[in-house]
Amino acid sequence: MSSAEIRQCFLNFFTCRGHKVVPSSSLVPDDPSVLLTTAGMQQFKKYYLEPDVAERDLETRNIVSIQKSFRTSDIDEVGDDSHLTFFEMLGNFSFGGYFKKEAIELAYEFITRELSLTVDYVTIFAGDDQVSLDGESKKIWQTLGVKDVRERGRADNFWGPTGAEGPCGPTTEIYVNNLEIWNLVFNEYYCRPNKTLEPLTSSGVDTGMGLERLAMAVQGQNNIFGTDLFTPLLASLSDALPLRI
Ligand code: SER
């Protein structure tokens, strides 16, 4: 499957399941908490606080998008087989529509049935002094037949907020070929600048899957540079380089 086909397959899958396609927002965000757009949820941040406004603005509570994203948080790993500063993030979102069960089932169906990939293992939030273990996600995965459910701490399995405050919550991550490919965030809290967490009035879903890593798995490559997202660029570079010498 080409990367163009993966994009289309993702949008079709979620459109057929009641999601509306929203275009990628600009890499330069309205959100003053970040210099550049780092995640698909950025343009939707306000909707986690006011799902009724989402329904009014978007005519739905369930969204799918492919967001241009720029991230420097793992810049020390950029240049290895799977990390980039600029990437495309495939995501589905719900603002008070569905929650953990539906989000996990949709992700599992997409990975295993649409793309015929095998889930190696998944991770869930282990809990800490502020938020308890995400036993609900663990049970949902086990019901789907995923036996390897690993518990991880806040650094790995808790997302947000972006900037000093905002929606945040525990995550569950899906690993294929031992690579994290999809992060499902369950926004249940609002984090205040003093780091206290307050429950949101309505829970939300924010997922993000890197197209480049997914293409690597689907196309059976060992690194992102072997996918059709990069090979044409690398071929034109190697064609052009001898001319410059
Ligand atoms: N916001 C989360 C992330 O970027 C999930 O989309 O990983």
XYZ file of N, CA and C and ligand atoms in Angstrom:
742
model
N 0.848 -1.191 0.000
C 0.000 0.000 0.000
C 0.889 1.249 0.000
N 0.592 2.180 -0.893
C 1.400 3.406 -0.938
C 0.986 4.335 0.214
N 1.803 5.351 0.470
C 1.449 6.277 1.556
C 0.171 7.038 1.200
N -0.022 7.341 -0.083
C -1.263 8.026 -0.498
C -2.467 7.124 -0.201
N -2.307 5.832 -0.433
C -3.408 4.902 -0.154
C -3.652 4.764 1.350
N -2.586 4.807 2.139
C -2.757 4.730 3.605
C -3.554 5.944 4.095
N -3.190 7.130 3.598
C -3.927 8.351 3.998
C -5.411 8.187 3.686
N -5.698 7.759 2.451
C -7.097 7.647 2.017
C -7.843 6.580 2.803
N -7.146 5.465 3.053
C -7.753 4.360 3.793
C -8.137 4.827 5.208
N -7.261 5.598 5.821
C -7.511 6.106 7.175
C -8.732 7.033 7.179
N -8.760 7.969 6.246
C -9.887 8.910 6.196
C -11.195 8.173 5.906
N -11.151 7.226 4.967
C -12.373 6.473 4.626
C -12.879 5.662 5.811
N -11.940 4.997 6.490
C -12.310 4.141 7.621
C -13.095 4.943 8.658
N -12.581 6.116 9.000
C -13.245 6.892 10.057
C -14.475 7.641 9.529
N -14.452 8.025 8.267
C -15.639 8.677 7.693
C -16.813 7.702 7.713
N -16.527 6.452 7.331
C -17.593 5.426 7.324
C -18.106 5.141 8.724
N -17.362 5.527 9.730
C -17.770 5.275 11.112
C -18.144 6.588 11.816
N -18.718 7.495 11.061
C -19.334 8.688 11.634
C -18.412 9.844 11.974
N -17.221 9.893 11.363
C -16.312 11.013 11.625
C -16.328 11.985 10.444
N -16.111 13.262 10.762
C -16.035 14.271 9.714
C -14.570 14.629 9.471
N -14.187 14.750 8.199
C -12.802 15.107 7.875
C -12.611 16.612 8.062
N -11.602 16.969 8.861
C -11.223 18.373 9.012
C -9.797 18.509 8.475
N -9.539 19.502 7.599
C -8.194 19.628 7.023
C -7.137 19.940 8.085
N -5.904 19.636 7.759
C -4.779 20.003 8.626
C -4.811 21.505 8.869
N -4.532 21.914 10.095
C -4.386 23.353 10.348
C -2.969 23.764 9.950
N -2.730 25.071 9.994
C -1.407 25.581 9.620
C -0.340 25.082 10.583
N 0.884 24.995 10.094
C 2.002 24.650 10.995
C 2.246 25.778 11.993
N 1.788 26.986 11.655
C 1.879 28.114 12.601
C 0.521 28.208 13.294
N 0.448 27.814 14.570
C -0.868 27.671 15.213
C -1.440 28.969 15.768
N -2.764 28.955 16.014
C -3.408 30.061 16.736
C -3.042 29.979 18.219
N -2.819 28.738 18.667
C -2.531 28.461 20.074
C -1.183 29.091 20.473
N -1.208 30.107 21.367
C 0.054 30.801 21.711
C 0.989 29.969 22.588
N 0.541 28.774 23.035
C 1.389 27.990 23.942
C 2.518 27.277 23.212
N 2.460 27.238 21.892
C 3.523 26.582 21.124
C 3.902 27.434 19.916
N 5.155 27.311 19.486
C 5.623 28.090 18.339
C 5.106 27.481 17.044
N 5.119 26.151 16.969
C 4.664 25.436 15.776
C 3.685 24.341 16.192
N 2.847 23.920 15.267
C 1.859 22.885 15.584
C 2.567 21.556 15.830
N 2.314 20.981 16.994
C 3.010 19.745 17.370
C 2.107 18.520 17.332
N 0.797 18.714 17.217
C -0.109 17.564 17.295
C -1.452 17.891 16.646
N -2.154 16.830 16.263
C -3.456 17.006 15.628
C -4.459 17.687 16.530
N -4.326 17.478 17.842
C -5.326 18.014 18.774
C -5.250 19.526 18.972
N -4.122 20.110 18.501
C -3.903 21.535 18.770
C -5.072 22.418 18.313
N -5.519 22.206 17.081
C -6.605 23.066 16.569
C -7.946 22.770 17.251
N -8.010 21.665 18.038
C -9.274 21.274 18.663
C -9.274 21.483 20.180
N -8.197 22.055 20.708
C -8.048 22.126 22.170
C -9.304 22.663 22.870
N -9.851 23.729 22.289
C -11.009 24.368 22.962
C -12.222 23.438 23.033
N -12.308 22.483 22.080
C -13.498 21.620 22.044
C -13.530 20.596 23.178
N -12.361 20.284 23.740
C -12.368 19.358 24.883
C -13.004 20.023 26.107
N -12.933 21.350 26.141
C -13.536 22.067 27.265
C -15.011 22.340 27.007
N -15.373 22.493 25.724
C -16.760 22.829 25.386
C -17.238 21.993 24.205
N -17.615 20.725 24.474
C -18.049 19.846 23.381
C -19.263 20.384 22.614
N -20.111 21.160 23.309
C -21.276 21.716 22.608
C -20.841 22.695 21.525
N -19.749 23.391 21.777
C -19.233 24.330 20.777
C -18.712 23.545 19.564
N -18.129 22.360 19.824
C -17.675 21.507 18.716
C -18.859 21.133 17.851
N -19.932 20.755 18.500
C -21.122 20.337 17.760
C -21.663 21.500 16.919
N -21.589 22.690 17.473
C -22.082 23.865 16.737
C -21.141 24.221 15.576
N -19.833 24.270 15.860
C -18.858 24.693 14.839
C -18.669 23.632 13.759
N -18.597 22.360 14.176
C -18.186 21.291 13.248
C -19.362 20.401 12.829
N -20.491 20.598 13.449
C -21.707 19.796 13.227
C -21.514 18.334 13.604
N -20.572 18.055 14.438
C -20.327 16.697 14.910
C -19.389 16.764 16.111
N -19.327 15.653 16.848
C -18.366 15.569 17.957
C -17.197 14.664 17.591
N -17.241 14.033 16.415
C -16.207 13.063 16.033
C -15.518 13.496 14.741
N -14.204 13.594 14.823
C -13.411 14.200 13.745
C -12.275 13.268 13.334
N -11.889 13.360 12.064
C -10.660 12.684 11.614
C -9.834 13.718 10.843
N -8.505 13.638 11.007
C -7.655 14.602 10.288
C -6.282 14.000 10.011
N -5.575 14.659 9.107
C -4.151 14.347 8.884
C -3.416 15.671 9.057
N -2.713 15.789 10.168
C -2.155 17.075 10.580
C -0.645 17.160 10.302
N -0.247 18.223 9.621
C 1.192 18.516 9.470
C 1.718 18.892 10.861
N 2.767 18.234 11.294
C 3.246 18.466 12.669
C 4.753 18.672 12.684
N 5.185 19.457 13.656
C 6.626 19.739 13.816
C 6.966 19.568 15.285
N 7.953 18.730 15.557
C 8.276 18.421 16.955
C 9.773 18.400 17.177
N 10.186 19.028 18.253
C 11.615 18.992 18.581
C 11.863 18.309 19.925
N 10.798 17.804 20.545
C 10.967 17.246 21.895
C 11.890 16.029 21.898
N 11.949 15.299 20.774
C 12.880 14.167 20.734
C 13.971 14.397 19.683
N 14.450 15.636 19.634
C 15.390 16.007 18.569
C 16.695 15.199 18.624
N 17.055 14.745 19.825
C 18.293 13.958 19.931
C 18.199 12.636 19.175
N 16.960 12.211 18.894
C 16.787 10.928 18.187
C 16.535 11.117 16.689
N 16.376 12.366 16.269
C 16.134 12.619 14.848
C 17.362 12.203 14.047
N 17.124 11.507 12.954
C 18.238 10.989 12.148
C 18.404 9.494 12.330
N 17.714 8.924 13.335
C 17.747 7.458 13.460
C 16.722 6.868 12.471
N 16.300 5.649 12.686
C 15.422 4.990 11.712
C 13.988 5.501 11.704
N 13.555 6.144 12.795
C 12.118 6.401 12.888
C 11.709 7.765 13.437
N 12.661 8.667 13.673
C 12.285 9.977 14.237
C 12.505 11.108 13.228
N 11.534 12.002 13.166
C 11.598 13.153 12.271
C 11.226 14.408 13.050
N 11.607 15.581 12.543
C 11.085 16.812 13.139
C 9.737 17.153 12.502
N 9.622 16.969 11.176
C 8.349 17.224 10.488
C 7.724 15.886 10.102
N 6.456 15.727 10.412
C 5.771 14.490 10.030
C 4.272 14.747 9.887
N 3.581 13.763 9.345
C 2.127 13.857 9.212
C 1.490 12.972 10.271
N 0.516 13.516 10.980
C -0.118 12.751 12.053
C -1.564 12.412 11.683
N -1.811 11.102 11.587
C -3.170 10.627 11.337
C -3.885 10.593 12.685
N -5.071 11.193 12.760
C -5.734 11.205 14.068
C -7.245 11.178 13.994
N -7.850 10.510 14.973
C -9.291 10.628 15.164
C -9.539 11.233 16.545
N -10.608 12.000 16.627
C -10.877 12.796 17.836
C -12.349 12.709 18.186
N -12.627 12.753 19.484
C -14.012 12.837 19.897
C -14.107 13.805 21.072
N -15.085 14.670 20.987
C -15.291 15.674 22.043
C -16.613 15.356 22.722
N -16.560 14.473 23.695
C -17.790 14.089 24.397
C -18.664 13.140 23.594
N -18.130 12.536 22.548
C -18.878 11.553 21.759
C -18.602 10.159 22.299
N -17.524 9.522 21.817
C -17.152 8.197 22.333
C -15.921 8.313 23.225
N -15.597 7.184 23.881
C -14.438 7.237 24.794
C -13.563 5.994 24.621
N -13.081 5.420 25.704
C -12.011 4.420 25.617
C -12.384 3.193 24.786
N -13.545 2.618 25.062
C -13.913 1.360 24.399
C -13.938 1.536 22.882
N -14.659 2.533 22.437
C -14.789 2.738 20.992
C -13.434 3.115 20.374
N -12.673 3.974 21.064
C -11.389 4.423 20.508
C -10.424 3.248 20.342
N -10.365 2.391 21.341
C -9.449 1.248 21.273
C -9.929 0.248 20.223
N -11.225 -0.004 20.201
C -11.744 -0.960 19.206
C -11.536 -0.452 17.783
N -11.740 0.833 17.569
C -11.528 1.393 16.224
C -10.061 1.265 15.817
N -9.168 1.594 16.730
C -7.729 1.527 16.415
C -7.315 0.093 16.101
N -7.806 -0.826 16.906
C -7.433 -2.238 16.718
C -7.958 -2.755 15.373
N -9.193 -2.374 15.058
C -9.772 -2.816 13.786
C -8.982 -2.236 12.609
N -8.619 -0.969 12.711
C -7.890 -0.351 11.600
C -6.535 -1.034 11.380
N -5.821 -1.248 12.470
C -4.476 -1.835 12.359
C -4.532 -3.283 11.874
N -5.423 -4.057 12.462
C -5.397 -5.500 12.169
C -6.216 -5.886 10.934
N -7.357 -5.204 10.709
C -8.195 -5.613 9.560
C -7.892 -4.796 8.312
N -7.816 -3.484 8.451
C -7.585 -2.653 7.255
C -6.160 -2.797 6.751
N -5.207 -2.839 7.686
C -3.794 -2.867 7.268
C -3.150 -4.239 7.431
N -3.869 -5.179 8.028
C -3.353 -6.542 8.241
C -2.029 -6.564 8.999
N -1.858 -5.647 9.939
C -0.642 -5.635 10.767
C -0.931 -6.364 12.084
N 0.136 -6.813 12.731
C -0.004 -7.502 14.015
C 0.437 -6.558 15.129
N -0.389 -6.476 16.164
C -0.015 -5.673 17.338
C 0.918 -6.524 18.201
N 2.147 -6.042 18.416
C 3.097 -6.780 19.268
C 2.681 -6.689 20.727
N 2.480 -5.431 21.153
C 2.024 -5.195 22.523
C 1.454 -3.781 22.627
N 0.784 -3.530 23.723
C 0.260 -2.183 23.961
C 0.712 -1.738 25.350
N 0.677 -0.428 25.588
C 1.006 0.078 26.921
C -0.184 0.874 27.454
N -0.297 0.886 28.758
C -1.340 1.687 29.420
C -0.708 2.456 30.579
N -1.454 3.423 31.092
C -0.927 4.235 32.197
C -0.929 3.443 33.505
N 0.236 3.411 34.157
C 0.421 2.599 35.365
C -0.180 3.224 36.618
N -0.489 4.528 36.526
C -1.000 5.215 37.704
C 0.118 5.879 38.500
N -0.245 6.926 39.246
C 0.721 7.590 40.130
C -0.045 8.241 41.278
N 0.573 9.201 41.965
C -0.106 9.769 43.126
C -1.274 10.679 42.760
N -1.388 11.049 41.470
C -2.502 11.932 41.073
C -3.613 11.208 40.321
N -3.222 10.219 39.493
C -4.178 9.537 38.608
C -3.989 8.036 38.754
N -5.095 7.301 38.864
C -4.948 5.857 39.114
C -4.657 5.074 37.828
N -4.247 3.832 38.024
C -3.962 2.908 36.914
C -5.156 2.846 35.967
N -4.876 2.811 34.649
C -5.954 2.772 33.671
C -6.383 1.314 33.421
N -7.065 0.765 34.432
C -7.517 -0.624 34.348
C -8.597 -0.826 33.291
N -9.332 0.242 32.989
C -10.404 0.126 31.994
C -9.802 -0.184 30.611
N -8.768 0.555 30.242
C -8.120 0.291 28.935
C -7.515 -1.106 28.923
N -6.935 -1.495 30.037
C -6.322 -2.829 30.120
C -7.368 -3.908 29.812
N -8.524 -3.782 30.423
C -9.591 -4.784 30.206
C -10.071 -4.786 28.761
N -10.192 -3.599 28.192
C -10.670 -3.512 26.795
C -9.685 -4.236 25.869
N -8.396 -4.012 26.075
C -7.387 -4.690 25.243
C -7.459 -6.205 25.431
N -7.588 -6.607 26.672
C -7.633 -8.056 26.945
C -8.859 -8.692 26.294
N -9.972 -7.973 26.323
C -11.187 -8.486 25.681
C -10.985 -8.644 24.172
N -10.171 -7.770 23.592
C -9.895 -7.872 22.155
C -8.905 -9.001 21.839
N -8.308 -9.568 22.880
C -7.369 -10.671 22.665
C -5.906 -10.252 22.698
N -5.642 -8.981 23.052
C -4.241 -8.530 23.160
C -3.762 -8.884 24.564
N -2.823 -9.833 24.627
C -2.423 -10.348 25.942
C -1.296 -9.531 26.574
N -0.428 -8.973 25.714
C 0.732 -8.245 26.228
C 0.372 -6.776 26.457
N -0.080 -6.478 27.664
C -0.463 -5.107 28.029
C 0.523 -4.636 29.098
N 1.379 -3.686 28.746
C 2.440 -3.246 29.666
C 2.055 -1.935 30.343
N 2.429 -1.810 31.603
C 2.091 -0.607 32.359
C 3.282 0.343 32.391
N 3.029 1.593 32.024
C 4.107 2.585 31.992
C 3.696 3.842 32.763
N 4.685 4.595 33.168
C 4.455 5.769 34.015
C 4.124 7.030 33.241
N 4.150 8.118 33.952
C 3.698 9.389 33.400
C 4.523 9.845 32.197
N 5.821 9.599 32.232
C 6.670 10.078 31.133
C 6.255 9.446 29.802
N 5.782 8.215 29.835
C 5.432 7.519 28.590
C 3.948 7.539 28.280
N 3.120 7.390 29.302
C 1.701 7.151 29.034
C 0.761 8.168 29.674
N 1.173 9.419 29.610
C 0.278 10.502 30.020
C 0.585 11.673 29.102
N -0.445 12.171 28.415
C -0.212 13.230 27.426
C -0.702 14.571 27.937
N 0.105 15.597 27.624
C -0.321 16.964 27.797
C -0.093 17.501 29.207
N -0.420 18.764 29.399
C -1.000 19.628 28.381
C 0.060 20.151 27.418
N -0.363 20.678 26.266
C 0.587 21.401 25.421
C 0.687 22.793 26.036
N 1.905 23.241 26.298
C 2.068 24.534 26.964
C 1.819 24.410 28.456
N 1.512 25.528 29.104
C 1.436 25.565 30.566
C 0.155 24.974 31.126
N -0.915 24.975 30.332
C -2.177 24.433 30.842
C -3.023 23.897 29.700
N -4.009 23.058 30.037
C -4.898 22.552 28.994
C -5.359 21.147 29.277
N -6.129 20.562 28.308
C -6.615 19.199 28.493
C -5.474 18.188 28.486
N -5.641 17.115 29.238
C -4.599 16.102 29.323
C -5.221 14.809 29.845
N -4.449 13.731 29.812
C -4.987 12.479 30.343
C -4.115 11.282 30.032
N -4.507 10.122 30.559
C -3.740 8.896 30.334
C -3.813 8.454 28.878
N -2.809 7.700 28.457
C -2.769 7.240 27.074
C -2.597 5.727 27.026
N -2.945 5.181 25.863
C -2.572 3.798 25.585
C -1.880 3.805 24.227
N -0.743 3.126 24.134
C 0.048 3.161 22.908
C 0.108 1.780 22.265
N 0.103 1.785 20.931
C 0.105 0.533 20.173
C 1.467 0.350 19.517
N 2.050 -0.830 19.727
C 3.375 -1.134 19.166
C 3.271 -2.199 18.081
N 3.837 -1.890 16.929
C 3.905 -2.836 15.806
C 5.374 -2.925 15.403
N 5.876 -4.119 15.191
C 7.307 -4.319 14.919
C 8.159 -3.648 15.997
N 7.678 -3.713 17.225
C 8.358 -3.116 18.375
C 8.557 -1.610 18.273
N 7.750 -0.952 17.459
C 7.831 0.495 17.291
C 6.486 1.085 17.680
N 6.535 2.172 18.459
C 5.271 2.822 18.817
C 4.690 3.481 17.573
N 3.492 3.060 17.197
C 2.936 3.695 15.998
C 1.687 4.537 16.266
N 0.986 4.252 17.368
C -0.276 4.987 17.566
C -0.449 5.280 19.040
N -0.760 6.538 19.326
C -0.973 6.982 20.694
C -2.427 7.408 20.853
N -3.145 6.746 21.743
C -4.542 7.113 21.997
C -4.592 7.832 23.332
N -5.000 9.088 23.303
C -5.046 9.892 24.527
C -6.492 10.024 24.987
N -6.689 9.812 26.280
C -8.021 9.964 26.855
C -8.024 11.216 27.729
N -8.483 12.298 27.140
C -8.472 13.574 27.859
C -9.580 13.599 28.905
N -9.162 13.462 30.140
C -10.128 13.429 31.244
C -9.942 14.597 32.203
N -8.795 15.300 32.054
C -8.449 16.337 33.039
C -8.084 17.647 32.361
N -8.177 18.708 33.154
C -7.613 19.993 32.755
C -6.463 20.272 33.704
N -5.286 20.472 33.130
C -4.102 20.741 33.968
C -3.934 22.250 34.117
N -3.948 22.730 35.345
C -3.746 24.154 35.639
C -2.244 24.470 35.624
N -1.882 25.735 35.474
C -0.445 26.078 35.443
C 0.315 25.615 36.688
N -0.382 25.478 37.827
C 0.301 24.994 39.043
C 0.357 23.463 39.096
N -0.030 22.812 37.949
C 0.055 21.347 37.782
C -1.071 20.564 38.473
N -2.041 21.273 39.062
C -3.165 20.504 39.612
C -4.070 20.055 38.459
N -4.693 18.891 38.659
C -5.560 18.327 37.629
C -7.010 18.425 38.084
N -7.854 18.955 37.199
C -9.288 19.026 37.493
C -10.023 18.186 36.455
N -11.016 17.389 36.876
C -11.739 16.575 35.888
C -12.439 17.469 34.861
N -12.380 17.074 33.600
C -13.130 17.789 32.565
C -14.606 17.417 32.720
N -15.494 18.316 32.341
C -16.925 17.993 32.451
C -17.309 16.889 31.476
N -16.547 16.780 30.371
C -16.867 15.780 29.359
C -15.548 15.179 28.862
N -15.448 13.844 28.833
C -14.187 13.215 28.437
C -14.026 13.250 26.924
N -12.756 13.253 26.484
C -12.496 13.342 25.050
C -11.400 12.385 24.604
N -11.363 12.147 23.294
C -10.359 11.266 22.697
C -9.500 12.076 21.735
N -8.196 11.814 21.772
C -7.229 12.481 20.880
C -6.220 11.425 20.469
N -6.231 11.018 19.208
C -5.253 9.999 18.819
C -4.286 10.559 17.790
N -3.087 9.987 17.764
C -2.085 10.428 16.803
C -1.221 9.273 16.362
N -1.125 9.116 15.039
C -0.311 8.032 14.477
C 0.546 8.635 13.363
N 1.857 8.464 13.481
C 2.772 9.027 12.486
C 2.678 8.277 11.168
N 2.355 9.007 10.112
C 2.210 8.367 8.795
C 3.511 7.690 8.362
N 4.641 8.337 8.639
C 5.921 7.812 8.159
C 6.242 6.469 8.813
N 5.982 6.359 10.120
C 6.226 5.079 10.815
C 5.247 4.023 10.362
N 4.003 4.449 10.158
C 3.001 3.482 9.719
C 3.377 2.952 8.333
N 3.801 3.852 7.451
C 4.199 3.437 6.089
C 5.373 2.459 6.171
N 6.271 2.701 7.097
C 7.424 1.800 7.303
C 6.941 0.381 7.621
N 5.952 0.268 8.508
C 5.430 -1.052 8.879
C 4.652 -1.672 7.718
N 3.798 -0.870 7.093
C 2.948 -1.394 6.009
C 3.811 -1.814 4.811
N 4.859 -1.050 4.538
C 5.690 -1.317 3.357
C 6.878 -2.226 3.670
N 6.921 -2.749 4.886
C 7.952 -3.717 5.253
C 9.370 -3.155 5.196
N 9.521 -1.899 5.571
C 10.849 -1.268 5.549
C 11.471 -1.252 6.947
N 12.800 -1.138 6.986
C 13.500 -1.091 8.276
C 13.640 0.335 8.806
N 13.427 1.304 7.926
C 13.487 2.692 8.378
C 12.583 3.562 7.501
N 12.256 4.733 8.015
C 11.313 5.614 7.312
C 11.848 6.045 5.943
N 13.175 6.063 5.795
C 13.757 6.549 4.537
C 13.601 5.542 3.396
N 13.199 4.317 3.744
C 12.948 3.302 2.713
C 11.511 3.323 2.205
N 10.658 4.178 2.781
C 9.252 4.225 2.350
C 9.105 5.117 1.118
N 7.942 5.026 0.488
C 7.717 5.842 -0.720
C 7.559 7.325 -0.399
N 7.565 7.682 0.901
C 7.547 9.101 1.267
C 8.922 9.731 1.052
N 9.961 8.906 1.079
C 11.330 9.439 0.967
C 12.092 8.963 -0.268
N 11.794 7.751 -0.755
C 12.641 7.214 -1.840
C 12.684 8.110 -3.089
N 11.552 8.733 -3.504
C 11.671 9.601 -4.689
C 12.581 10.808 -4.427
N 12.516 11.347 -3.202
C 13.362 12.503 -2.864
C 14.833 12.098 -2.848
N 15.111 10.945 -2.249
C 16.497 10.489 -2.152
C 17.047 10.150 -3.534
N 16.165 9.605 -4.402
C 16.617 9.276 -5.763
C 16.951 10.558 -6.515
N 16.124 11.615 -6.361
C 16.449 12.839 -7.103
C 17.697 13.494 -6.544
N 17.928 13.341 -5.240
C 19.171 13.887 -4.669
C 20.386 13.169 -5.243
N 20.302 11.838 -5.315
C 21.489 11.118 -5.793
C 21.676 11.358 -7.286
N 20.551 11.673 -8.007
C 20.707 12.050 -9.423
C 21.395 13.409 -9.534
N 21.009 14.316 -8.638
C 21.493 15.695 -8.744
C 22.925 15.849 -8.245
N 23.305 15.063 -7.244
C 24.618 15.278 -6.624
C 25.794 15.183 -7.580
N 25.842 14.186 -8.489
C 27.002 14.107 -9.376
C 27.170 15.356 -10.228
N 26.017 16.037 -10.520
C 26.099 17.234 -11.366
C 26.823 18.357 -10.640
N 26.707 18.343 -9.309
C 27.323 19.438 -8.536
C 28.812 19.224 -8.333
N 29.270 18.000 -8.494
C 30.674 17.694 -8.176
C 31.582 18.203 -9.299
N -1.654 14.354 21.038
C -1.110 13.036 21.060
C 0.226 12.953 20.395
O 0.591 13.857 19.732
C -2.032 12.079 20.365
O -2.455 12.615 19.174
O 0.898 11.962 20.523
